[in-house]
Short mmCIF file of C-alpha atoms and ligand atoms in Angstrom, two decimals:
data_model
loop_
_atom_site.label_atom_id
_atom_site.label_comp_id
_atom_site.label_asym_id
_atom_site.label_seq_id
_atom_site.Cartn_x
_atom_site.Cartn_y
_atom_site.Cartn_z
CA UNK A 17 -9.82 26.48 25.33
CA UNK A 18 -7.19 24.86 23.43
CA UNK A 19 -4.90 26.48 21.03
CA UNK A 20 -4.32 27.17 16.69
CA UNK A 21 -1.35 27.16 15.34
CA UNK A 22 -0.02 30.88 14.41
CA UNK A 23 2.86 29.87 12.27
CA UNK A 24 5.42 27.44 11.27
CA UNK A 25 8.88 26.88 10.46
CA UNK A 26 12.06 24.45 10.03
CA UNK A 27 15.48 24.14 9.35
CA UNK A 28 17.77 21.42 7.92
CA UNK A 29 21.46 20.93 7.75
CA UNK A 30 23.04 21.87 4.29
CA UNK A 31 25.08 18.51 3.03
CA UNK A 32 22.64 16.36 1.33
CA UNK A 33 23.60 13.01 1.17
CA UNK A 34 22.46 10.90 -1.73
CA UNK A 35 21.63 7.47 -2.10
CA UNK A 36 24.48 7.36 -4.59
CA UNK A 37 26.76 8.22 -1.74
CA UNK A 38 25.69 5.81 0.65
CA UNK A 39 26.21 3.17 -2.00
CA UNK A 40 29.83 3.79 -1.65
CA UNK A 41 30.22 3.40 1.79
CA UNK A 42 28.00 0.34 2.36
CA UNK A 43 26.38 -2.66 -0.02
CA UNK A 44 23.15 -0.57 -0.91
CA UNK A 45 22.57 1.41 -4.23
CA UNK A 46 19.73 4.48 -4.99
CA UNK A 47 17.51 1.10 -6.69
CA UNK A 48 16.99 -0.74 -3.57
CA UNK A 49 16.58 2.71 -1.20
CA UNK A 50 13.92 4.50 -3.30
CA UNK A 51 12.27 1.70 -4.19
CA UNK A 52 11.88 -0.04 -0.95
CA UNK A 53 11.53 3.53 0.86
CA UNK A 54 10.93 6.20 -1.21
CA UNK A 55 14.20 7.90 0.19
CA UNK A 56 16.26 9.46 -2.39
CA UNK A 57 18.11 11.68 -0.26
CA UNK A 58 18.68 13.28 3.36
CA UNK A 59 20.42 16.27 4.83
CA UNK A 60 23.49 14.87 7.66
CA UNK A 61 24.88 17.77 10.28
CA UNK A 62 28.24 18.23 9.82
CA UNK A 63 29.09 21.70 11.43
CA UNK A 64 26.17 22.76 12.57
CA UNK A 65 24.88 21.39 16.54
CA UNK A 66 20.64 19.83 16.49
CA UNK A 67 20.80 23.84 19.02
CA UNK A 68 21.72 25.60 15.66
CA UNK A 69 18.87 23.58 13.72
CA UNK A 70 16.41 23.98 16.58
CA UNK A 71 16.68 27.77 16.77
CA UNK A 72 16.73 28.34 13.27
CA UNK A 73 13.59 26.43 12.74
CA UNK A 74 12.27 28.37 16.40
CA UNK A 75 13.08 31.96 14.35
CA UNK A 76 11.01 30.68 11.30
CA UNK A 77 8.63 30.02 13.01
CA UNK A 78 8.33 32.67 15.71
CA UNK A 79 8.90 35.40 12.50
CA UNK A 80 5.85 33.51 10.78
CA UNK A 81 3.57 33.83 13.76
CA UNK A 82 4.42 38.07 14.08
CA UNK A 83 5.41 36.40 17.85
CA UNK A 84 8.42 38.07 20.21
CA UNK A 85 10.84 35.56 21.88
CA UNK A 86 9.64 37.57 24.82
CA UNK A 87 5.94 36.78 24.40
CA UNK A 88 6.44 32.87 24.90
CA UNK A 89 5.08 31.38 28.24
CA UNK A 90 6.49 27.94 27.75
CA UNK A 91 8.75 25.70 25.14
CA UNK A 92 8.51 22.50 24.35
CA UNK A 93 11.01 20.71 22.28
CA UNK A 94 10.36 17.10 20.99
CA UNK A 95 13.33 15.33 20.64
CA UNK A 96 15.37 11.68 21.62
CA UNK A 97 18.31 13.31 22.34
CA UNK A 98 19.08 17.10 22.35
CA UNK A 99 22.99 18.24 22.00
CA UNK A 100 22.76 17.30 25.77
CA UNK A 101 21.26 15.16 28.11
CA UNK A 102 20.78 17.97 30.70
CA UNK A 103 20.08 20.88 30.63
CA UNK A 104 17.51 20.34 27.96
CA UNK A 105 17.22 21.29 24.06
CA UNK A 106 14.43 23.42 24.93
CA UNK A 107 16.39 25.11 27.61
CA UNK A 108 19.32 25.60 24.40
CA UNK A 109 16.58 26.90 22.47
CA UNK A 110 15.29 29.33 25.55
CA UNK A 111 18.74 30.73 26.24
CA UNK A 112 19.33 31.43 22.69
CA UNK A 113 16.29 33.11 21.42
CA UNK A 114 16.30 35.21 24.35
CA UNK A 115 13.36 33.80 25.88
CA UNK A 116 12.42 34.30 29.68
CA UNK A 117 9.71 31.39 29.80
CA UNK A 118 10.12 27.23 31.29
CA UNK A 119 11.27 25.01 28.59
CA UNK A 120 11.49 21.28 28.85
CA UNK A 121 11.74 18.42 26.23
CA UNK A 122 9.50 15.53 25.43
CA UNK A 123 10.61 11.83 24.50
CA UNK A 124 8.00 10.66 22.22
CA UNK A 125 10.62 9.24 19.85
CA UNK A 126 9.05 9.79 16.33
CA UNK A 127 5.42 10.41 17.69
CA UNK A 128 7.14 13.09 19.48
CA UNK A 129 5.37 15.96 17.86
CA UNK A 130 2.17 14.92 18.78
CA UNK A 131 2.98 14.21 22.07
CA UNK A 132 4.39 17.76 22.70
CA UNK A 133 1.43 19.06 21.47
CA UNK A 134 -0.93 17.34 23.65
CA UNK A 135 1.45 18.73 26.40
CA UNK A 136 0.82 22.49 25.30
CA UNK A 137 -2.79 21.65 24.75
CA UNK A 138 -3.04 20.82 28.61
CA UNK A 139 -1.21 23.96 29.25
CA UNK A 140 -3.89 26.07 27.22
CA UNK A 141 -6.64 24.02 28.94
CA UNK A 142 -5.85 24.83 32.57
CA UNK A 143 -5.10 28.68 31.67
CA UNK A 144 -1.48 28.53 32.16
CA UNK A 145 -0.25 30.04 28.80
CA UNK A 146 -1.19 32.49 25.92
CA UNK A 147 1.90 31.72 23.53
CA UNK A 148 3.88 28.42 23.31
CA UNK A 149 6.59 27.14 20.92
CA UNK A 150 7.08 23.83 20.39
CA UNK A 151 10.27 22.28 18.26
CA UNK A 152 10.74 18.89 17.49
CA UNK A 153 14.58 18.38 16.53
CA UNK A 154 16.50 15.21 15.62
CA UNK A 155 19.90 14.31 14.81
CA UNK A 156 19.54 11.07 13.89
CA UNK A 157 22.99 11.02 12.11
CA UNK A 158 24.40 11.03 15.74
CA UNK A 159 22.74 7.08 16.50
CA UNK A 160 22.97 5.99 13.53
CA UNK A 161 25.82 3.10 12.31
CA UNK A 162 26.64 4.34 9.28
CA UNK A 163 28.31 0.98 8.39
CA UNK A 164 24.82 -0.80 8.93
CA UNK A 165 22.71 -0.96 5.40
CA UNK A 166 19.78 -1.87 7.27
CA UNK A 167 19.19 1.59 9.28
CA UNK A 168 21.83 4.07 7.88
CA UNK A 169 20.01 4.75 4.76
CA UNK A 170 17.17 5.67 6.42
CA UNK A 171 17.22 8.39 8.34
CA UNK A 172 17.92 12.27 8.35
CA UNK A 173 18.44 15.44 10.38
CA UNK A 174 15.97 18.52 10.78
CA UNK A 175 14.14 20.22 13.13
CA UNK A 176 10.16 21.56 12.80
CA UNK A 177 8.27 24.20 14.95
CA UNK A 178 5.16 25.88 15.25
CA UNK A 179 3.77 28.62 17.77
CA UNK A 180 0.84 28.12 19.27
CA UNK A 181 -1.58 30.10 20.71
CA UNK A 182 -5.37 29.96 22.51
CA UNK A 183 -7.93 29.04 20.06
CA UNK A 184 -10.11 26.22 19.35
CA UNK A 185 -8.30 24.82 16.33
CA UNK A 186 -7.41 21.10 18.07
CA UNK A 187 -10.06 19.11 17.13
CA UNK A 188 -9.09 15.76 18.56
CA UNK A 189 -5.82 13.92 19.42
CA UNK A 190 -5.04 10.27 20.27
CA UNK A 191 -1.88 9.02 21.47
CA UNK A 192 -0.76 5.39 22.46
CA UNK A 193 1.84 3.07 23.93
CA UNK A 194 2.85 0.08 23.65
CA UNK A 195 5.64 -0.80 25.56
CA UNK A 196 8.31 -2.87 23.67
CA UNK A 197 12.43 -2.27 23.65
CA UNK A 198 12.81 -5.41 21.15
CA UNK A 199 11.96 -4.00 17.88
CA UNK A 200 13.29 -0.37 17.95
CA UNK A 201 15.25 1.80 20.25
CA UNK A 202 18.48 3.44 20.54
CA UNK A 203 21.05 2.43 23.72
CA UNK A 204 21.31 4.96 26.28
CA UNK A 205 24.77 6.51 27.19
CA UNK A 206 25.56 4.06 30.75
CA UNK A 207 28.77 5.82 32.49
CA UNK A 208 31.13 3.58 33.51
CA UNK A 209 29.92 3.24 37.33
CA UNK A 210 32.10 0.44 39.45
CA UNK A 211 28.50 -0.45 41.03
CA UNK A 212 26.55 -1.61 38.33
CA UNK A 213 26.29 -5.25 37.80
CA UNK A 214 23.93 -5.36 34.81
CA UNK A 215 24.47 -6.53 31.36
CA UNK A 216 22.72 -5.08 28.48
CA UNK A 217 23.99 -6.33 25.13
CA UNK A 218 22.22 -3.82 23.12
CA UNK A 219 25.24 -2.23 21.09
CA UNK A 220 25.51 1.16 20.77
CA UNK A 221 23.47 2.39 17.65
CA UNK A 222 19.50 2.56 16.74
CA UNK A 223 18.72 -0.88 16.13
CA UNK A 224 15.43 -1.48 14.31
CA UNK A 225 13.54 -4.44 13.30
CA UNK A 226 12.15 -3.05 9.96
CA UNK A 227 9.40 -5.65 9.28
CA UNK A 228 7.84 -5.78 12.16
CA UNK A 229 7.76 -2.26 12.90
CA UNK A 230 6.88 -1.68 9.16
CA UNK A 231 3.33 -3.79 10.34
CA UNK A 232 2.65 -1.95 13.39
CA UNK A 233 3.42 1.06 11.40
CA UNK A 234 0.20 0.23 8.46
CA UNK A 235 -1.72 -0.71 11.24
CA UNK A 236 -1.47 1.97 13.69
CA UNK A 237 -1.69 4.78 10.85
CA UNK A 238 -4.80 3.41 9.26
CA UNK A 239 -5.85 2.66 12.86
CA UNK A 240 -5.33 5.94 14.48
CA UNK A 241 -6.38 7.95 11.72
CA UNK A 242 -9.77 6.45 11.57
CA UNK A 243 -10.68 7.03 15.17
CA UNK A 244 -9.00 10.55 15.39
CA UNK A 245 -11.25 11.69 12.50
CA UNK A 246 -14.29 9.87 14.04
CA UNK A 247 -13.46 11.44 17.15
CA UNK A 248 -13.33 15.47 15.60
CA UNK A 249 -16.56 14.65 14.53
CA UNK A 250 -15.94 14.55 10.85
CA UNK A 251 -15.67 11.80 7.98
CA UNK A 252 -12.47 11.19 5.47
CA UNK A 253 -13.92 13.29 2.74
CA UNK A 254 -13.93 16.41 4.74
CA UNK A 255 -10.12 15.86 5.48
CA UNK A 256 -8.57 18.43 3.08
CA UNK A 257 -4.60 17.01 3.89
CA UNK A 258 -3.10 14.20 5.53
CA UNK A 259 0.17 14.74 7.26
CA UNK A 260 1.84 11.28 7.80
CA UNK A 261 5.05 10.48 9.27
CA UNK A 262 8.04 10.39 6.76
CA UNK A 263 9.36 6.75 7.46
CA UNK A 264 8.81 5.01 4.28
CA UNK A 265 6.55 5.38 1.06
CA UNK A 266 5.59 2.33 1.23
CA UNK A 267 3.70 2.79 5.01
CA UNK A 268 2.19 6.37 3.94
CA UNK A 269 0.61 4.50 0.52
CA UNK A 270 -0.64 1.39 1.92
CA UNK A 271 -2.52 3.95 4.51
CA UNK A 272 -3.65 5.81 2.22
CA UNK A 273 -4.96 2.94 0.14
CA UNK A 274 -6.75 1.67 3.17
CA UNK A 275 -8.60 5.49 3.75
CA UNK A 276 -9.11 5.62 0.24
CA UNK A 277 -7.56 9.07 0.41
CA UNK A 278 -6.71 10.42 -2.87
CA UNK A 279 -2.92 10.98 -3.17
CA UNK A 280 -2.84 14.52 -3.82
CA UNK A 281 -4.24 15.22 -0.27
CA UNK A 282 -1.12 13.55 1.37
CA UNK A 283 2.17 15.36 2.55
CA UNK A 284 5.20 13.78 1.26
CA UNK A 285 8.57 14.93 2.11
CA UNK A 286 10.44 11.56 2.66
CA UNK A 287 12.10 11.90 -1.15
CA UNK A 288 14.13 14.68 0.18
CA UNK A 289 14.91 13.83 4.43
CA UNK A 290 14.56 10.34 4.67
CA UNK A 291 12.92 9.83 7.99
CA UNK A 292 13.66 12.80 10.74
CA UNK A 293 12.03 11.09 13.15
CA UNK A 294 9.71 13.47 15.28
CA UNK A 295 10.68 16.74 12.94
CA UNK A 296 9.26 14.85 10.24
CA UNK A 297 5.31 16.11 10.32
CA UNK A 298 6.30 19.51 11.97
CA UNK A 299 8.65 20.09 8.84
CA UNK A 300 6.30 18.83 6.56
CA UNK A 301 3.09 21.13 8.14
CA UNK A 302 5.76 24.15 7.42
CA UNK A 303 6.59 23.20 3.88
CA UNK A 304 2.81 23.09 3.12
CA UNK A 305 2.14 26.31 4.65
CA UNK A 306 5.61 28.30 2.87
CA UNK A 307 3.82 26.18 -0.33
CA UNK A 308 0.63 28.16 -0.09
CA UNK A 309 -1.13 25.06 0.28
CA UNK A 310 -3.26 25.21 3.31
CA UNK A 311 -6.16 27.63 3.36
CA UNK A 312 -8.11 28.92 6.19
CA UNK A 313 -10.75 26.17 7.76
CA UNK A 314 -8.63 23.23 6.10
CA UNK A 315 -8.90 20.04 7.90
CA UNK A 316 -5.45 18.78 8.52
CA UNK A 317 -5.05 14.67 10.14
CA UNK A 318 -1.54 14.20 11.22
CA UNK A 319 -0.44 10.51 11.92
CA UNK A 320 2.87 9.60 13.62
CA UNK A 321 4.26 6.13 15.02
CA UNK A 322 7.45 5.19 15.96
CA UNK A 323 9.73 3.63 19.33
CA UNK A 324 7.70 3.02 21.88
CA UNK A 325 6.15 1.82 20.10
CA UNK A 326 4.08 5.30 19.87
CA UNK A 327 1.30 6.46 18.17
CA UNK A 328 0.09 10.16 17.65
CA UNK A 329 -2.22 11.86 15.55
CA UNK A 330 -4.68 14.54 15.36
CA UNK A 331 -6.73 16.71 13.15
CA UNK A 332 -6.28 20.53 13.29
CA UNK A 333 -8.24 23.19 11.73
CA UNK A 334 -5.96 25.63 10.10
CA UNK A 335 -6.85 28.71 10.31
CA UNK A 336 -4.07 31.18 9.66
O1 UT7 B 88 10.27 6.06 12.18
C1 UT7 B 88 10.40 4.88 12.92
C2 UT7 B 88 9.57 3.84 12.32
N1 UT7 B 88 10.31 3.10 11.34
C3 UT7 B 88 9.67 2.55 10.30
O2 UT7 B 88 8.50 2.74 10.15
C4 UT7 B 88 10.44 1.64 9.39
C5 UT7 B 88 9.57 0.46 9.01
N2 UT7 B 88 10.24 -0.52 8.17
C6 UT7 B 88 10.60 -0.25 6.89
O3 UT7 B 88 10.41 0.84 6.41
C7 UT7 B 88 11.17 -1.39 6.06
O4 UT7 B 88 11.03 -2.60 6.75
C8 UT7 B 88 12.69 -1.18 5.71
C9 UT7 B 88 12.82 -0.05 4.71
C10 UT7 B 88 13.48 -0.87 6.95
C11 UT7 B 88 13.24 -2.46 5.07
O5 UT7 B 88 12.48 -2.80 3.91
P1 UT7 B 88 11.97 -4.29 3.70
O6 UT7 B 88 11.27 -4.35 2.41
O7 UT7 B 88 11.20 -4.68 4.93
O8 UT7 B 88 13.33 -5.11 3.59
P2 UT7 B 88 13.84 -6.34 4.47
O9 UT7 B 88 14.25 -5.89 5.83
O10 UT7 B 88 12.84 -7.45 4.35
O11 UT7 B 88 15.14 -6.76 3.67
C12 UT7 B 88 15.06 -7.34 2.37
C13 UT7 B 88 16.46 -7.59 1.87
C14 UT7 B 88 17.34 -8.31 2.87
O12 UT7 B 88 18.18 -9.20 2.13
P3 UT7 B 88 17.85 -10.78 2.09
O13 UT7 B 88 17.89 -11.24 3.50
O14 UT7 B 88 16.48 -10.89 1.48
O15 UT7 B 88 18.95 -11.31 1.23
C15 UT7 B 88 18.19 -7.22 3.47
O16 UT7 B 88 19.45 -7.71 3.92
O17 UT7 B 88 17.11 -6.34 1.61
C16 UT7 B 88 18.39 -6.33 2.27
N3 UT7 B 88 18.69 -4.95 2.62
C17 UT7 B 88 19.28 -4.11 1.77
N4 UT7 B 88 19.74 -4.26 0.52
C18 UT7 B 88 20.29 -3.18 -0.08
C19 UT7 B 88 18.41 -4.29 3.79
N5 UT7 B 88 18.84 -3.03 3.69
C20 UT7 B 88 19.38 -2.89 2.46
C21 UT7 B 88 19.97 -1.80 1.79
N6 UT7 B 88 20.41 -1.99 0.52
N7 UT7 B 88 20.11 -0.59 2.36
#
């Protein structure tokens, strides 16, 4: 037993922030961004808390499914960093649907989707739950330097969920790590304890070493994709849409390329968020389905990579 997904949803903050904008607060203009990205704008919180986002997108998705707050046995949100450390964003999300179930979150930093749903699938496999919701919320905006060109252009706010619940829809899912804190990560908050002796140098924003995660981003995708699809049994053609993570245009075409996947099979919300980070895919899946797009049987691949360095991806029947 595994699970299907029974609906979707997502929310995103209302000020949208154009490339035009950014170009007055740092050297950067809408050229360079779009072209070397694809980004053309993202949404930035301004009064609204990544709780607000996450239970929005939660409702949407919970009033999607036909599912009661009341029927969930567990939530999962995905997230680096929920409005708090502790308690949890899921626990946020819990108390303020109303929900009587455990909640905890899961650190997969933009593979963080996948990752929560190979959690819930383990749930479903031992028996342990009949309804789960899973959120994957980012607030980005909040780690971000937004006097550094090379990483403030890039990424967005938003939040993603879906409910799941038992069926047999999961038809494989691959995840990987590669340890490495050199080429992407974002500085922990370290008190100010009289005890520690340490010295990490590591400033305080997400610092990101766009080229080389850029190659372990084509490879990984192509990579991953491949042997996720091998490993549900099928071949590319039967693959009706490709879900990629929304870092950069550039990544999800060479991919594609690579597959030989024609374009109009692949996702692509990056124009309009920039890079959410682990929301990216779930808001993306919920677009497609609001869209009409997705039919019952179609053959969805997600891909996702990110710090880590993570991978995640797997292909899901729809069947809504
Ligand atoms: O979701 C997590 C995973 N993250 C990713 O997958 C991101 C992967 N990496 C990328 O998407 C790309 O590497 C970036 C979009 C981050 C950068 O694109 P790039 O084509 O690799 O540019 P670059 O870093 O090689 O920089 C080229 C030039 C540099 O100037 P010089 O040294 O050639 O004079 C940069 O200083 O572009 C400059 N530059 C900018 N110029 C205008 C960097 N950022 C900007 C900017 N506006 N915002």
């Amino acid at each position: 037993m595994s699970f299907s997904i029974l609906g979707t949803g997502h929310a995103v903050p209302e000020r949208v922030v154009t490339n035009d904008e950014l170009s007055h607060m740092v050297d950067t203009n809408d050229e360079w961004i779009s072209s070397r990205t694809g980004i053309r704008e993202r949404r930035v919180m301004t009064t609204e808390s990544l709780t607000d986002l996450s239970v929005a997108a939660a409702k949407n998705a919970l009033e999607n499914a036909g599912v009661t707050p009341q029927e969930l046995d567990l939530i999962i949100c995905a997230t680096i960093q929920g409005d708090y450390l502790s308690p949890a964003e899921a626990c946020l999300i819990q108390k303020e649907l109303g929900a009587s179930c455990p909640a905890f979150d899961v650190n997969g930093a933009c593979s963080g989707f996948v990752y929560a749903l190979d959690v819930a699938d383990g749930y479903f496999a031992r028996g342990r739950v009949k309804k789960v919701l899973v959120v994957a919320s980012e607030a980005l905006s909040r780690v971000t330097d937004w006097s550094d060109r090379r990483t403030c252009v890039l990424f967005g706010d938003g939040s993603g969920a879906v409910v799941l619940g038992e069926g047999d829809d999961l038809l494989s899912l691959r995840l990987t790590t590669t340890g490495n804190d050199q080429v992407l990560y974002v500085p922990a908050f370290r008190g100010k304890s009289p005890f520690d002796q340490t010295v990490k140098e590591c400033g305080d924003y997400i610092y990101m070493n766009g080229q080389e995660v850029y190659r372990f981003a084509v490879n990984s995708m192509f990579r991953e994709l491949k042997a996720s699809i091998e490993e549900a049994g099928l071949t590319l053609d039967q693959v009706d849409y490709l879900l990629p993570h929304q870092a950069n245009l550039r990544i999800i075409d060479t991919a594609v390329q690579k597959l030989k996947i024609p374009r109009e099979k692949v996702g692509v919300t990056i124009q309009k968020y920039g890079n959410t980070s682990s929301s990216s895919v779930a808001i993306l899946l919920d677009e497609m389905n609001r869209e009409g797009k997705l039919h019952p049987g179609d053959i969805l691949a997600i891909a996702a990579f990110g710090g880590g360095l993570t991978t995640g991806a797997c292909v899901i029947r729809w069947s809504r």
